[in-house]
Short mmCIF file of C-alpha atoms and ligand atoms in Angstrom, two decimals:
data_model
loop_
_atom_site.label_atom_id
_atom_site.label_comp_id
_atom_site.label_asym_id
_atom_site.label_seq_id
_atom_site.Cartn_x
_atom_site.Cartn_y
_atom_site.Cartn_z
CA MET A 1 23.34 -13.40 8.49
CA ALA A 2 22.10 -16.62 6.92
CA ILE A 3 18.49 -17.49 7.52
CA ASP A 4 17.62 -20.82 9.12
CA TYR A 5 14.44 -22.10 7.47
CA GLN A 6 14.22 -24.94 9.90
CA GLU A 7 13.29 -22.40 12.56
CA ARG A 8 9.58 -21.89 13.17
CA ILE A 9 10.03 -18.17 12.44
CA PRO A 10 12.75 -17.54 9.80
CA ASN A 11 14.70 -14.41 10.86
CA ASN A 12 17.93 -12.49 10.71
CA VAL A 13 17.53 -10.94 14.11
CA ASP A 14 19.01 -13.89 16.11
CA LEU A 15 15.68 -14.70 17.61
CA ALA A 16 17.09 -17.97 19.08
CA SER A 17 19.25 -15.99 21.50
CA ASN A 18 16.25 -14.23 23.02
CA LYS A 19 14.03 -17.06 24.27
CA THR A 20 11.40 -14.80 25.81
CA LEU A 21 10.86 -12.91 22.62
CA GLN A 22 10.96 -16.11 20.61
CA ARG A 23 8.27 -17.67 22.78
CA ALA A 24 6.11 -14.55 22.62
CA LEU A 25 6.26 -14.53 18.81
CA GLU A 26 5.68 -18.30 18.65
CA HIS A 27 2.59 -17.70 20.74
CA TRP A 28 1.35 -15.04 18.29
CA GLN A 29 2.10 -17.21 15.27
CA PRO A 30 -0.95 -19.57 15.64
CA ALA A 31 -3.22 -16.54 16.02
CA PHE A 32 -1.77 -15.16 12.78
CA LEU A 33 -2.37 -18.44 10.97
CA THR A 34 -5.96 -18.60 12.26
CA TRP A 35 -6.48 -15.08 11.06
CA TRP A 36 -4.92 -16.03 7.61
CA ARG A 37 -7.31 -18.99 7.31
CA GLU A 38 -10.40 -16.98 8.31
CA MET A 39 -9.64 -13.57 6.79
CA GLY A 40 -7.05 -14.26 4.16
CA PRO A 41 -7.70 -15.30 0.46
CA SER A 42 -10.88 -17.26 0.73
CA ASP A 43 -10.94 -20.88 -0.52
CA PHE A 44 -7.33 -21.04 -1.74
CA LEU A 45 -5.76 -22.76 1.23
CA ARG A 46 -4.78 -25.81 -0.79
CA SER A 47 -3.75 -23.98 -3.96
CA GLU A 48 -0.09 -23.60 -4.74
CA PRO A 49 0.85 -20.23 -6.20
CA TYR A 50 4.37 -19.72 -7.58
CA LEU A 51 5.62 -17.35 -4.87
CA ARG A 52 8.67 -15.28 -4.07
CA THR A 53 9.83 -15.82 -0.53
CA ALA A 54 12.36 -13.50 1.15
CA ILE A 55 15.37 -15.54 2.26
CA SER A 56 18.02 -12.92 3.05
CA VAL A 57 18.56 -9.20 2.79
CA ASP A 58 21.40 -9.45 0.23
CA ARG A 59 21.16 -7.08 -2.67
CA ALA A 60 22.19 -9.94 -4.97
CA GLY A 61 19.45 -12.45 -4.47
CA TRP A 62 17.23 -11.89 -1.49
CA ALA A 63 14.39 -14.15 -2.67
CA THR A 64 13.67 -17.65 -3.83
CA PHE A 65 10.69 -18.68 -6.05
CA GLY A 66 8.63 -21.87 -5.96
CA HIS A 67 5.08 -23.32 -5.64
CA VAL A 68 3.91 -22.96 -2.07
CA LYS A 69 0.61 -23.45 -0.28
CA MET A 70 -0.08 -20.05 1.25
CA PRO A 71 -0.59 -21.21 4.87
CA ASP A 72 2.91 -22.83 4.52
CA TYR A 73 4.54 -19.58 3.30
CA ARG A 74 7.56 -18.79 5.51
CA TRP A 75 6.64 -15.42 6.92
CA GLY A 76 9.94 -14.27 8.34
CA ILE A 77 11.47 -11.32 10.11
CA PHE A 78 14.11 -9.50 8.11
CA LEU A 79 15.86 -6.25 8.96
CA ALA A 80 18.23 -4.57 6.51
CA GLU A 81 21.86 -4.77 7.59
CA GLN A 82 22.82 -2.44 10.40
CA GLU A 83 24.78 0.62 9.25
CA GLN A 84 27.80 1.35 11.42
CA ASP A 85 27.69 4.68 13.22
CA ARG A 86 24.40 5.67 11.67
CA ARG A 87 23.30 9.17 12.76
CA ILE A 88 19.89 10.87 12.89
CA GLY A 89 19.52 12.84 9.67
CA PHE A 90 16.91 15.44 10.53
CA GLY A 91 15.13 17.46 13.23
CA ASP A 92 16.36 18.58 16.65
CA GLU A 93 18.37 15.36 17.11
CA PHE A 94 20.27 15.88 13.84
CA GLY A 95 23.78 14.28 13.95
CA LYS A 96 23.26 12.33 17.13
CA PRO A 97 23.61 8.52 17.12
CA VAL A 98 20.46 6.59 16.20
CA TRP A 99 18.67 4.71 19.01
CA GLN A 100 18.76 0.95 19.34
CA GLN A 101 16.08 1.09 22.03
CA VAL A 102 12.95 3.22 22.25
CA PRO A 103 13.53 6.52 24.09
CA GLY A 104 11.10 6.62 27.02
CA GLU A 105 9.57 9.95 26.06
CA LEU A 106 8.85 8.71 22.51
CA ARG A 107 7.41 5.38 23.47
CA SER A 108 3.71 6.04 22.96
CA THR A 109 4.39 8.09 19.74
CA LEU A 110 6.45 5.34 18.19
CA ARG A 111 3.98 2.65 19.27
CA ARG A 112 1.08 4.52 17.73
CA LEU A 113 2.94 4.93 14.42
CA ILE A 114 4.02 1.29 14.31
CA VAL A 115 0.43 0.17 15.09
CA THR A 116 -0.98 2.43 12.42
CA GLN A 117 1.52 1.05 9.86
CA GLY A 118 0.96 -2.50 11.01
CA ASP A 119 -2.84 -2.16 10.85
CA THR A 120 -2.80 -1.40 7.11
CA GLU A 121 -1.07 -4.64 6.24
CA PRO A 122 -3.60 -7.23 7.33
CA ALA A 123 -6.34 -4.77 6.34
CA SER A 124 -5.33 -4.94 2.68
CA VAL A 125 -5.37 -8.74 2.74
CA GLU A 126 -8.85 -8.62 4.16
CA GLN A 127 -10.01 -6.15 1.57
CA GLN A 128 -8.75 -8.36 -1.24
CA ARG A 129 -9.85 -11.68 0.12
CA LEU A 130 -12.50 -12.51 -2.44
CA LEU A 131 -10.63 -11.39 -5.56
CA GLY A 132 -9.12 -14.84 -6.19
CA HIS A 133 -12.55 -16.02 -7.47
CA THR A 134 -12.59 -13.60 -10.33
CA ALA A 135 -8.90 -13.38 -11.41
CA PRO A 136 -8.50 -12.54 -15.14
CA SER A 137 -5.59 -15.01 -15.47
CA LEU A 138 -3.41 -17.40 -13.50
CA TYR A 139 -0.64 -14.80 -13.77
CA ASP A 140 -2.84 -12.16 -12.08
CA LEU A 141 -4.05 -14.66 -9.50
CA ARG A 142 -0.43 -15.36 -8.63
CA ASN A 143 0.38 -11.68 -8.33
CA LEU A 144 -2.59 -11.11 -6.01
CA PHE A 145 -1.38 -13.87 -3.72
CA GLN A 146 2.20 -12.63 -3.88
CA VAL A 147 0.97 -9.21 -2.74
CA ASN A 148 -1.14 -10.84 0.00
CA VAL A 149 1.61 -12.97 1.47
CA GLU A 150 3.99 -10.01 1.47
CA GLU A 151 1.54 -7.83 3.26
CA GLY A 152 1.31 -10.66 5.75
CA ARG A 153 5.08 -10.50 6.11
CA HIS A 154 4.92 -6.73 6.60
CA LEU A 155 2.51 -7.35 9.44
CA TRP A 156 5.12 -9.71 10.93
CA ALA A 157 7.68 -6.92 10.60
CA MET A 158 5.58 -4.53 12.70
CA VAL A 159 4.58 -7.22 15.18
CA TYR A 160 8.28 -8.05 15.72
CA LEU A 161 8.94 -4.38 16.64
CA LEU A 162 5.95 -4.32 19.06
CA HIS A 163 7.00 -7.52 20.74
CA ALA A 164 10.75 -6.76 20.89
CA TYR A 165 10.60 -3.14 21.98
CA PHE A 166 7.27 -2.36 23.63
CA GLY A 167 6.75 -5.07 26.28
CA ARG A 168 3.29 -5.93 27.42
CA ASP A 169 1.56 -3.03 25.59
CA GLY A 170 3.30 -4.16 22.45
CA ARG A 171 2.04 -7.67 22.77
CA GLU A 172 -1.48 -6.39 23.37
CA GLU A 173 -1.28 -4.18 20.31
CA ALA A 174 -0.05 -7.16 18.27
CA GLU A 175 -3.13 -9.17 19.24
CA ALA A 176 -5.41 -6.22 18.43
CA LEU A 177 -3.94 -6.06 14.91
CA LEU A 178 -5.71 -9.38 14.32
CA GLU A 179 -8.95 -8.31 15.99
CA ARG A 180 -9.77 -5.17 14.00
CA HIS A 181 -11.10 -5.97 10.53
CA SER A 182 -11.53 -4.01 7.36
CA GLY A 183 -15.00 -2.54 7.10
CA ASP A 184 -16.09 -4.00 10.47
CA ALA A 185 -18.78 -1.76 11.97
CA ASP A 186 -17.53 -2.26 15.57
CA LYS A 187 -13.79 -2.72 15.13
CA PRO A 188 -12.74 -1.20 11.81
CA ARG A 189 -9.20 -0.71 10.56
CA ILE A 190 -7.60 2.61 11.66
CA LEU A 191 -7.27 4.48 8.35
CA THR A 192 -10.25 5.14 6.09
CA THR A 193 -8.87 3.75 2.81
CA PHE A 194 -8.34 0.38 4.47
CA ASN A 195 -12.03 0.04 5.18
CA GLU A 196 -13.02 0.57 1.54
CA PRO A 197 -14.17 -2.57 -0.25
CA ILE A 198 -11.96 -3.94 -3.08
CA SER A 199 -14.42 -6.24 -4.76
CA ASP A 200 -13.23 -5.98 -8.40
CA TRP A 201 -9.88 -6.08 -10.09
CA LEU A 202 -10.00 -2.50 -11.44
CA SER A 203 -10.14 -1.42 -7.79
CA PHE A 204 -7.31 -3.79 -6.92
CA PHE A 205 -5.04 -2.26 -9.61
CA MET A 206 -5.98 1.25 -8.52
CA PHE A 207 -5.29 0.34 -4.94
CA THR A 208 -1.89 -1.20 -5.68
CA PHE A 209 -0.97 1.78 -7.82
CA PHE A 210 -2.18 4.57 -5.55
CA THR A 211 -2.46 3.16 -2.03
CA ASP A 212 0.64 0.98 -2.13
CA ARG A 213 2.49 4.05 -3.35
CA ASP A 214 1.37 5.87 -0.18
CA GLY A 215 2.91 2.85 1.56
CA LYS A 216 6.12 3.45 -0.27
CA PHE A 217 6.27 7.12 0.86
CA GLN A 218 5.41 6.29 4.46
CA LEU A 219 7.91 3.45 4.61
CA LYS A 220 10.60 5.71 3.14
CA SER A 221 9.80 8.29 5.89
CA PHE A 222 10.27 5.58 8.53
CA ALA A 223 13.42 4.37 6.79
CA GLU A 224 14.91 7.70 7.92
CA SER A 225 13.85 7.20 11.54
CA GLY A 226 16.20 7.67 14.46
CA PHE A 227 14.75 4.42 15.88
CA ASP A 228 17.15 2.16 14.02
CA PRO A 229 15.19 -1.12 14.16
CA LEU A 230 12.21 0.66 12.53
CA ALA A 231 14.48 2.16 9.83
CA ARG A 232 16.06 -1.22 9.12
CA THR A 233 12.74 -3.09 9.05
CA THR A 234 11.13 -0.57 6.62
CA ARG A 235 14.15 -0.48 4.37
CA PHE A 236 13.72 -4.16 3.66
CA MET A 237 9.95 -3.86 3.30
CA LEU A 238 10.53 -1.38 0.50
CA THR A 239 12.31 -4.01 -1.48
CA GLU A 240 9.08 -6.03 -1.63
CA GLU A 241 6.82 -3.00 -2.09
CA GLY A 242 8.17 -2.26 -5.58
CA HIS A 243 6.40 -5.32 -7.01
CA HIS A 244 3.04 -4.28 -5.56
CA MET A 245 3.20 -0.90 -7.33
CA PHE A 246 4.26 -2.76 -10.53
CA VAL A 247 1.10 -4.89 -10.26
CA GLY A 248 -0.99 -1.78 -10.10
CA ASP A 249 0.81 0.23 -12.77
CA SER A 250 1.01 -2.60 -15.27
CA GLY A 251 -2.51 -3.77 -14.43
CA ILE A 252 -4.07 -0.37 -15.22
CA ALA A 253 -1.86 -0.08 -18.35
CA ARG A 254 -3.21 -3.48 -19.56
CA VAL A 255 -6.83 -2.48 -18.91
CA ILE A 256 -6.33 0.73 -20.88
CA ARG A 257 -4.54 -1.05 -23.78
CA ARG A 258 -7.43 -3.43 -24.11
CA THR A 259 -9.96 -0.59 -23.93
CA VAL A 260 -8.11 1.23 -26.72
CA GLU A 261 -8.04 -1.91 -28.89
CA VAL A 262 -11.80 -2.13 -28.54
CA MET A 263 -12.20 1.64 -29.11
CA LYS A 264 -10.42 1.14 -32.40
CA GLU A 265 -13.06 -1.34 -33.45
CA VAL A 266 -16.28 0.27 -32.14
CA GLY A 267 -15.41 3.89 -31.50
CA ASP A 268 -15.12 5.78 -28.21
CA ASP A 269 -18.82 5.83 -27.20
CA PRO A 270 -18.71 4.38 -23.63
CA ASP A 271 -21.87 2.33 -24.20
CA LYS A 272 -20.35 0.67 -27.26
CA VAL A 273 -17.10 0.04 -25.45
CA ARG A 274 -18.99 -1.60 -22.60
CA ALA A 275 -21.15 -3.61 -24.99
CA ALA A 276 -17.91 -4.90 -26.57
CA GLY A 277 -16.77 -6.15 -23.08
CA ALA A 278 -14.13 -3.56 -22.18
CA ILE A 279 -14.06 -0.91 -19.54
CA ASP A 280 -14.75 2.54 -20.97
CA LEU A 281 -12.34 5.37 -20.15
CA PRO A 282 -14.83 7.48 -18.19
CA THR A 283 -15.36 4.56 -15.82
CA ILE A 284 -11.56 4.13 -15.49
CA GLN A 285 -11.37 7.85 -14.75
CA ARG A 286 -13.99 7.60 -12.01
CA TYR A 287 -12.15 4.71 -10.27
CA LEU A 288 -8.91 6.64 -10.57
CA ASN A 289 -10.56 9.72 -8.95
CA PHE A 290 -11.83 7.65 -6.05
CA TRP A 291 -8.63 5.83 -5.20
CA PHE A 292 -6.35 8.80 -5.71
CA ALA A 293 -8.44 11.00 -3.36
CA SER A 294 -8.73 8.27 -0.76
CA SER A 295 -4.95 7.58 -0.86
CA LEU A 296 -4.19 11.33 -0.48
CA ASP A 297 -6.05 11.21 2.81
CA LEU A 298 -3.49 8.77 4.08
CA PHE A 299 -0.84 11.51 4.36
CA GLY A 300 -2.83 13.17 7.16
CA ALA A 301 -3.70 16.89 7.56
CA GLU A 302 -1.94 19.68 5.69
CA SER A 303 -1.00 21.34 8.86
CA SER A 304 -0.25 18.75 11.51
CA SER A 305 1.29 19.24 14.96
CA ASN A 306 1.81 15.45 15.04
CA ALA A 307 3.93 15.64 11.89
CA ALA A 308 5.94 18.51 13.41
CA LEU A 309 6.59 16.48 16.53
CA TYR A 310 7.60 13.38 14.58
CA PHE A 311 10.09 15.42 12.55
CA ALA A 312 11.51 17.42 15.48
CA ALA A 313 11.99 14.30 17.56
CA GLY A 314 13.74 12.35 14.78
CA VAL A 315 11.02 9.71 14.58
CA LYS A 316 9.75 10.17 11.00
CA GLY A 317 11.65 12.06 8.30
CA ARG A 318 11.03 12.84 4.73
CA PRO A 319 11.59 10.23 2.04
CA ASP A 320 15.27 10.48 0.87
CA GLU A 321 16.03 13.06 3.52
CA VAL A 322 19.67 13.24 2.34
CA LYS A 323 18.47 15.00 -0.89
CA PHE A 324 17.22 18.03 1.05
CA GLU A 325 19.52 20.88 1.97
CA ASP A 326 17.81 21.96 5.20
CA HIS A 327 17.45 19.00 7.61
CA LEU A 328 16.33 21.07 10.54
CA CYS A 329 13.38 22.98 9.02
CA ARG A 330 13.29 25.27 11.95
CA ASP A 331 12.51 28.37 9.91
CA GLY A 332 10.45 28.98 6.91
CA ALA A 333 6.89 28.19 5.93
CA MET A 334 4.88 26.60 3.16
CA ALA A 335 1.90 28.49 1.74
CA ILE A 336 -1.01 26.09 1.81
CA ASP A 337 -4.33 26.86 0.17
CA GLN A 338 -7.44 26.24 2.13
CA PRO A 339 -11.13 27.16 2.16
CA ASP A 340 -11.59 30.60 3.78
CA GLY A 341 -15.02 29.69 5.12
CA LYS A 342 -16.70 32.34 2.94
CA GLY A 343 -16.78 30.34 -0.29
CA GLY A 344 -13.25 31.45 -1.28
CA ILE A 345 -9.78 30.07 -0.99
CA ALA A 346 -6.98 31.67 1.06
CA ALA A 347 -3.35 30.66 1.43
CA GLU A 348 -2.02 30.17 4.94
CA ASN A 349 1.68 30.08 5.83
CA VAL A 350 2.25 26.87 7.72
CA PRO A 351 5.61 26.37 9.49
CA LEU A 352 7.69 23.82 7.52
CA ARG A 353 7.70 21.19 10.25
CA ASN A 354 3.88 21.33 10.56
CA ALA A 355 3.60 21.17 6.78
CA MET A 356 5.56 17.90 6.47
CA ASN A 357 2.48 15.77 5.50
CA GLU A 358 1.77 18.25 2.72
CA ALA A 359 5.37 18.26 1.49
CA VAL A 360 5.43 14.49 1.24
CA ARG A 361 1.97 14.40 -0.32
CA ALA A 362 3.13 16.81 -3.03
CA ALA A 363 6.05 14.46 -3.94
CA TYR A 364 3.53 11.58 -4.07
CA VAL A 365 1.21 13.50 -6.40
CA HIS A 366 4.11 14.19 -8.68
CA GLU A 367 4.93 10.50 -8.89
CA CYS A 368 1.27 9.55 -9.55
CA ALA A 369 1.18 12.07 -12.40
CA VAL A 370 4.10 10.26 -14.06
CA GLY A 371 2.07 7.04 -14.12
CA VAL A 372 -1.01 8.81 -15.55
CA ARG A 373 1.06 10.38 -18.32
CA ARG A 374 2.41 6.97 -19.27
CA TRP A 375 -1.09 5.45 -19.42
CA ASN A 376 -2.14 8.39 -21.67
CA THR A 377 0.55 7.41 -24.21
CA PHE A 378 -1.40 4.19 -24.82
CA ILE A 379 -4.55 6.14 -25.57
CA ALA A 380 -2.74 8.56 -27.86
CA ALA A 381 -1.00 5.68 -29.61
CA GLY A 382 -4.43 4.38 -30.54
CA GLY A 383 -5.21 7.66 -32.20
CA PHE A 384 -7.61 9.05 -29.47
CA LYS A 385 -7.50 12.44 -27.93
CA THR A 386 -9.05 11.58 -24.55
CA GLU A 387 -6.68 11.80 -21.61
CA LEU A 388 -7.00 10.43 -18.10
CA ILE A 389 -6.49 13.23 -15.53
CA LEU A 390 -5.20 13.25 -12.05
CA PRO A 391 -7.90 15.26 -10.16
CA SER A 392 -6.98 18.16 -7.97
CA PRO A 393 -5.73 16.97 -4.55
CA ARG A 394 -8.63 19.02 -3.05
CA PHE A 395 -11.24 16.80 -4.66
CA HIS A 396 -13.29 14.36 -2.54
CA ARG A 397 -11.08 14.52 0.50
CA LEU A 398 -12.20 13.13 3.85
CA GLN A 399 -9.15 14.32 5.91
CA GLY A 400 -7.52 17.69 6.27
CA VAL A 401 -8.58 21.18 5.30
CA TRP A 402 -10.43 20.03 2.14
CA ALA A 403 -12.50 17.37 4.01
CA ASN A 404 -16.10 17.30 2.87
CA GLN A 405 -15.79 20.48 0.77
CA PRO A 406 -17.80 20.86 -2.42
CA VAL A 407 -14.87 20.83 -4.82
CA ASP A 408 -14.90 19.67 -8.43
CA PRO A 409 -12.09 17.57 -9.92
CA SER A 410 -10.38 20.70 -11.23
CA GLY A 411 -10.09 21.94 -7.63
CA SER A 412 -12.69 24.73 -7.76
CA LEU A 413 -15.04 25.26 -4.85
CA ILE A 414 -18.57 24.99 -6.25
CA ALA A 415 -22.16 25.30 -4.93
CA ALA A 416 -23.16 22.32 -2.83
CA ASP A 417 -25.98 21.26 -5.06
CA SER A 418 -23.78 21.39 -8.19
CA TYR A 419 -21.34 19.20 -6.28
CA VAL A 420 -24.01 16.63 -5.49
CA ARG A 421 -25.20 16.71 -9.11
CA GLY A 422 -21.60 16.29 -10.35
CA LEU A 423 -20.65 13.33 -8.20
CA PRO A 424 -22.07 10.62 -10.46
CA GLN A 425 -19.83 11.82 -13.28
CA TRP A 426 -16.76 11.97 -11.03
CA LEU A 427 -16.94 8.93 -8.80
CA PRO A 428 -17.94 5.27 -9.49
CA GLY A 429 -21.62 4.70 -8.90
CA ASP A 430 -23.64 1.55 -8.48
CA GLY A 431 -24.05 1.20 -12.23
CA ASP A 432 -20.31 1.43 -12.84
CA ARG A 433 -19.62 -1.11 -10.16
CA ALA A 434 -22.33 -3.49 -11.42
CA PHE A 435 -20.88 -3.24 -14.94
CA VAL A 436 -17.26 -3.79 -13.82
CA HIS A 437 -18.38 -6.71 -11.61
CA SER A 438 -20.21 -8.22 -14.60
CA LEU A 439 -16.84 -8.52 -16.40
CA MET A 440 -15.14 -10.27 -13.52
CA GLN A 441 -15.28 -13.85 -14.65
CA ARG A 442 -12.45 -16.05 -13.64
CA VAL A 443 -9.98 -17.42 -16.21
CA ILE A 444 -7.79 -20.25 -15.09
CA GLU A 445 -6.45 -21.82 -18.27
CA PRO A 446 -2.66 -21.19 -18.36
CA GLY A 447 -1.76 -18.44 -20.78
CA LYS A 448 -5.37 -17.27 -21.28
CA VAL A 449 -6.49 -13.81 -20.18
CA ALA A 450 -9.98 -12.27 -19.64
CA ALA A 451 -11.33 -10.17 -22.51
CA TRP A 452 -11.39 -6.90 -20.61
CA ILE A 453 -7.61 -6.78 -20.03
CA ALA A 454 -4.61 -7.09 -22.32
CA PRO A 455 -2.08 -9.92 -21.63
CA PRO A 456 0.97 -8.93 -19.62
CA ASP A 457 4.18 -8.09 -21.50
CA ARG A 458 6.12 -10.86 -19.80
CA GLY A 459 5.80 -13.59 -17.19
CA VAL A 460 7.16 -13.83 -13.69
CA ASN A 461 10.84 -14.60 -13.04
CA GLU A 462 11.46 -15.01 -16.85
CA LEU A 463 8.93 -17.79 -17.09
CA PRO A 464 6.52 -17.97 -20.08
CA LEU A 465 3.01 -16.51 -19.91
CA ASP A 466 1.41 -19.95 -20.10
CA TYR A 467 3.28 -21.19 -17.02
CA ASP A 468 1.06 -22.74 -14.32
CA TYR A 469 1.43 -19.78 -11.96
CA VAL A 470 -1.11 -21.22 -9.61
CA ARG A 471 -1.79 -24.94 -9.12
CA LEU A 472 -5.45 -24.95 -8.14
CA ASN A 473 -5.57 -28.08 -5.94
N1 BYC B 501 -8.00 7.92 7.98
O1 BYC B 501 -2.44 15.11 12.56
P1 BYC B 501 -3.02 14.27 11.51
C1 BYC B 501 0.65 0.99 3.51
C2 BYC B 501 -6.09 10.73 11.89
S1 BYC B 501 -0.05 2.53 3.47
C3 BYC B 501 -8.34 7.93 9.32
O2 BYC B 501 -3.14 14.84 10.18
P2 BYC B 501 -0.79 12.66 11.28
C4 BYC B 501 -0.05 -0.09 2.71
C5 BYC B 501 -4.77 10.59 12.52
O3 BYC B 501 -4.39 9.24 12.79
C6 BYC B 501 0.92 3.46 4.65
N2 BYC B 501 -7.76 8.71 10.22
O4 BYC B 501 -2.29 12.91 11.40
C7 BYC B 501 -0.53 0.21 1.50
C8 BYC B 501 -4.98 11.41 13.75
O5 BYC B 501 -5.73 10.68 14.71
P3 BYC B 501 -5.43 10.73 16.22
C9 BYC B 501 0.50 3.31 6.03
C10 BYC B 501 -6.78 9.53 9.80
O6 BYC B 501 -0.51 11.85 12.54
C11 BYC B 501 -1.21 -0.80 0.76
C12 BYC B 501 -5.86 12.50 13.30
O7 BYC B 501 -6.52 12.05 12.11
N3 BYC B 501 1.43 3.92 6.93
O8 BYC B 501 1.66 0.78 4.12
O9 BYC B 501 0.01 13.90 10.98
C13 BYC B 501 -1.28 -2.07 1.27
C14 BYC B 501 -5.15 13.82 13.06
O10 BYC B 501 -4.42 13.66 11.86
C15 BYC B 501 -6.34 9.56 8.47
C16 BYC B 501 1.20 5.00 7.69
O11 BYC B 501 0.12 5.56 7.66
C17 BYC B 501 -7.01 8.74 7.57
N4 BYC B 501 -6.69 8.68 6.25
O12 BYC B 501 -0.72 11.80 9.97
C18 BYC B 501 -0.74 -2.36 2.53
C19 BYC B 501 2.30 5.49 8.56
N5 BYC B 501 -5.37 10.50 8.38
O13 BYC B 501 -4.06 10.16 16.43
C20 BYC B 501 -0.07 -1.35 3.22
C21 BYC B 501 1.96 5.68 9.98
C22 BYC B 501 -5.17 11.03 9.58
O14 BYC B 501 -5.51 12.17 16.57
N6 BYC B 501 0.94 6.71 10.20
N7 BYC B 501 -6.02 10.43 10.46
O15 BYC B 501 -6.47 9.84 16.85
C23 BYC B 501 1.32 8.05 10.18
O16 BYC B 501 2.43 8.41 9.97
C24 BYC B 501 0.24 9.05 10.50
O17 BYC B 501 -0.64 8.47 11.42
C25 BYC B 501 -0.59 9.52 9.28
C26 BYC B 501 -1.50 10.65 9.73
C27 BYC B 501 0.36 9.96 8.22
C28 BYC B 501 -1.47 8.44 8.76
#
């Protein structure tokens, strides 16, 4: 369906034919814009970044590019095309037709999941709101704003579902999505990672690599859902998500490449690397440890009756469910290591459905490891032996069986005091943050890049690197 951009809310869901829904969303729209002005990228309301805007769901050309003031961005509602005769691909409902409405008995479960997903989107915009002041280049500033407006669109995607399928409670939840705020002592965001500050660009790149990748896995799980509007919405969201992970992956690669250049000049002593204005590898490792561990928490507990229920009911599957042989997972178990309470580790057999969070987390860890291996090739190419390491998934966890356990990055349970003594080597401390913050000076001359990060390989949409990616009005 073609999208009418003259409409107040661009959409491919034929909003005009449902006046009640249209009015409800038009009522929410000013609240969203107020939130954007107050909690979105601070002080850039008049700037015009070169942004990609979704205009259809066609594979061949779903977006258009142009300079846009962010409050004028056309946040629209786009669902992937409906598949004819789509069937549920997993769980007890396997093979039955997907639902176009919410089944009564799953109403509160689905609402809770959609709210949790929706909550992360504005949360990330809030977390990143001050980064524009310290962007290392106009190219990076543009990418930050691209990520921000698309997270805003993903909020719209979830708000559409709440309004269209959950009546009054849905409308109330949509309002509450703008009332909770990242890091707020009274009304924080729902999931821990989304309350962590992102006050420097190294954190931003780690977040877009590790946390947006959790987003990818969660969205892929929803893309399998028996609730067809949720599946179609998340399928299209995944199209945009790829760029966010690219920003993280390429951002970290550029930081490392610059660090290696400096190491070639001054050697690998972290103090000397810092004195030469680059971020030393041990600091990068500590940031990596923090964001990886925090993002692992987003998959939930290793053994989860919630996860078993979602799978059984056909609400939330596994990413790319079609690739698995057994779509029912009624039998079988996964051996999951956990602390035995006596200082040791014991494996427990968790029924497959209850172990869904862990199965998906394992696939995520595997994908993260591919990224780290690629970054290590840049270090090796510089002639250095140091390697960045993905810590054990048991390290520094706040959710699940490993929550608050004294575990070192290799995954060994250690004495509590050794753990406390080890933490400054393993996680970013005040000194690391102060140093990284000291490098965060904004660079706004087209084509120029801050000294702590290598230039990108190429520009956006085949434009040159010295293009005016943001017009700072
Ligand atoms: N922090 O049974 P359990 C993204 C809660 S990122 C705080 O293990 P379950 C994005 C849990 O809610 C993707 N609380 O949980 C990325 C539950 O609480 P209640 C976001 C946590 O349900 C970058 C209790 O602990 N999408 O899109 O199996 C930028 C028991 O837990 C946490 C989703 O998360 C935590 N980390 O699994 C922008 C998908 N973990 O209900 C966007 C929707 C668990 O007992 N959410 N808890 O009060 C879900 O599918 C599930 O809620 C979870 C948890 C996978 C998160």
